[in-house]
PDB file of C-alpha atoms in Angstrom:
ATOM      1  CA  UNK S   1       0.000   0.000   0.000  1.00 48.00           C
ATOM      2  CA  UNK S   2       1.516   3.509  -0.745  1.00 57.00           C
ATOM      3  CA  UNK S   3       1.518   6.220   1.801  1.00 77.00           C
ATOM      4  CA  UNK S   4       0.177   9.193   1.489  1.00 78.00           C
ATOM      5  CA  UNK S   5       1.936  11.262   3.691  1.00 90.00           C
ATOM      6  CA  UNK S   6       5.594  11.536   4.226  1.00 93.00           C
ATOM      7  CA  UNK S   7       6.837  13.020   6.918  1.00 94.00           C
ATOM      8  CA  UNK S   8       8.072  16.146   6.190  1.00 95.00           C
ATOM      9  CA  UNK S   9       7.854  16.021   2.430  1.00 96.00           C
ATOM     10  CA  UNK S  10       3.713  15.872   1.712  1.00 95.00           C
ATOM     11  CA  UNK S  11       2.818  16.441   5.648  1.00 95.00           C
ATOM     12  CA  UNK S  12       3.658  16.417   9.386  1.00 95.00           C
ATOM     13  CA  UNK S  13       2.916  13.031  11.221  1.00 93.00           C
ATOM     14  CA  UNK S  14       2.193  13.523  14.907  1.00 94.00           C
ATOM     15  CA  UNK S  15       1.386  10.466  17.338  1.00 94.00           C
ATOM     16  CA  UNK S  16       0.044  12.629  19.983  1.00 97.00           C
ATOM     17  CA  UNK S  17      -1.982  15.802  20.839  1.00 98.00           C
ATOM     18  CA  UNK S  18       0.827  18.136  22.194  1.00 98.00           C
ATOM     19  CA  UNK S  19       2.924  16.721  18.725  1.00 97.00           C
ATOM     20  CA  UNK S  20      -0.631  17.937  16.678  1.00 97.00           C
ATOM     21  CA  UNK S  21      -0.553  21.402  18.291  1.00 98.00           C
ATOM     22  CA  UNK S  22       3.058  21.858  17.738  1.00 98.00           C
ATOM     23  CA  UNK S  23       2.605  20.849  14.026  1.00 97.00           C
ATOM     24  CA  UNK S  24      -0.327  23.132  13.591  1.00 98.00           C
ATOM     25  CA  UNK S  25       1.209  26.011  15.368  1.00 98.00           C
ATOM     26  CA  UNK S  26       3.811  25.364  12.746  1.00 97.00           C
ATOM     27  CA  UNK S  27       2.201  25.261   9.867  1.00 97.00           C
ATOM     28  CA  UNK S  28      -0.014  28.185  11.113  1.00 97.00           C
ATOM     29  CA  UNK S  29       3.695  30.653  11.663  1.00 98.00           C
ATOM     30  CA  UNK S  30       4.882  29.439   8.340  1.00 97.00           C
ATOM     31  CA  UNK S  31       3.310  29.744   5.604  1.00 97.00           C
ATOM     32  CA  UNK S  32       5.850  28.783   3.169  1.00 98.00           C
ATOM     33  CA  UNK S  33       6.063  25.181   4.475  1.00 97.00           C
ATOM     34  CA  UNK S  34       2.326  24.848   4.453  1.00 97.00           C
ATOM     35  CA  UNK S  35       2.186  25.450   1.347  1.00 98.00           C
ATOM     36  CA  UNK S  36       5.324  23.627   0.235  1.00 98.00           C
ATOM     37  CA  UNK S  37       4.033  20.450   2.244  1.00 97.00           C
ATOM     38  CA  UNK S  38       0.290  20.590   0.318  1.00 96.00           C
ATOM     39  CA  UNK S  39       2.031  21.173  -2.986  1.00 97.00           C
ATOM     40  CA  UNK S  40       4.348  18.292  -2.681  1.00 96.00           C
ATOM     41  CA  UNK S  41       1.024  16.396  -1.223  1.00 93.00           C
ATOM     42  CA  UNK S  42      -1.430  16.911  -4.005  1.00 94.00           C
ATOM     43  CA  UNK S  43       0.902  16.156  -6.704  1.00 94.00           C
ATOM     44  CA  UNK S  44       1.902  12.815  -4.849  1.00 92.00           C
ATOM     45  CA  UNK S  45      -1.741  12.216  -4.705  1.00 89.00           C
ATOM     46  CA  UNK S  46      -2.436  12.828  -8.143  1.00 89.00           C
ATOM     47  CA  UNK S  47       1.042  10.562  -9.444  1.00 88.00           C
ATOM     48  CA  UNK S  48      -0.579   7.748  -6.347  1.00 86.00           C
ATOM     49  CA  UNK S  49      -4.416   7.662  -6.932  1.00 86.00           C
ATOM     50  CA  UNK S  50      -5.226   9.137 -10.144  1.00 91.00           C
ATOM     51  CA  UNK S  51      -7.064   7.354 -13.071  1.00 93.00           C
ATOM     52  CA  UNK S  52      -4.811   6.672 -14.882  1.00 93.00           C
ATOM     53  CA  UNK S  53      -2.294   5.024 -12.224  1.00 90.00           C
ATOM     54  CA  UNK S  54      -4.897   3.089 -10.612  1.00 91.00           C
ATOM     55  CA  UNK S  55      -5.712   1.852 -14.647  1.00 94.00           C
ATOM     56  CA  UNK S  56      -1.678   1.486 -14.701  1.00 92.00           C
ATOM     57  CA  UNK S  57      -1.361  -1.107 -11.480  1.00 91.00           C
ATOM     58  CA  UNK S  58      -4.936  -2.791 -12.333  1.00 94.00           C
ATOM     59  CA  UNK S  59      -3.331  -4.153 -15.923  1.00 95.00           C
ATOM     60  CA  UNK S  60      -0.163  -4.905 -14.226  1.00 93.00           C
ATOM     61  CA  UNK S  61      -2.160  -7.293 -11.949  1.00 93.00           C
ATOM     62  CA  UNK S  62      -3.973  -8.719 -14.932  1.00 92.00           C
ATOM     63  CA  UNK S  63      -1.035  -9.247 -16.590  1.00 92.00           C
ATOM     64  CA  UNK S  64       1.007 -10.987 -13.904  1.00 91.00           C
ATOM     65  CA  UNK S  65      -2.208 -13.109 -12.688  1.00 91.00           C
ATOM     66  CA  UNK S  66      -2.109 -13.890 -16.544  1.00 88.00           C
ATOM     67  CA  UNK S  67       1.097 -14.929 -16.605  1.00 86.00           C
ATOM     68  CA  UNK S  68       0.808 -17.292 -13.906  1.00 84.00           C
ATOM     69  CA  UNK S  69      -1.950 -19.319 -15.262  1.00 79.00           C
ATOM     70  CA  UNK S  70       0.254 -19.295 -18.515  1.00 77.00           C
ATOM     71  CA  UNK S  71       3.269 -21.100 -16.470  1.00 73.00           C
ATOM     72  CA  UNK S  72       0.621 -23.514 -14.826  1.00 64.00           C
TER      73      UNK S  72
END
């Protein structure tokens, strides 16, 4: 499964609620890195999840379960 977030690339991961508040405050001071961070995000999304990569790892399934029945 991909990721969505990377730490520090597409987002800020926090595990706990002082972590969230210090990653908001942040984001909230700098507005450079939020907007870096979403950029970087919503192109990873769209390279991820879009049509035509989901069409993209859909065949390649098809043609590897394909190719197993072939060698059976």
């Amino acid at each position: 499964a991909f990721e969505l977030v990377e730490d520090g690339v597409t987002g800020l991961l926090v595990s706990d609620e002082r972590e969230l508040s210090s990653a908001m405050r942040r984001l909230s001071d700098d507005r450079s890195i939020a907007l870096s961070l979403g950029q970087r995000g919503r192109v990873r999304a769209e390279r991820l999840y879009s049509a035509d990569a989901y069409a993209a790892r859909i065949e390649g399934q098809f043609e590897r379960t394909s190719a197993a029945g072939a060698s059976s």
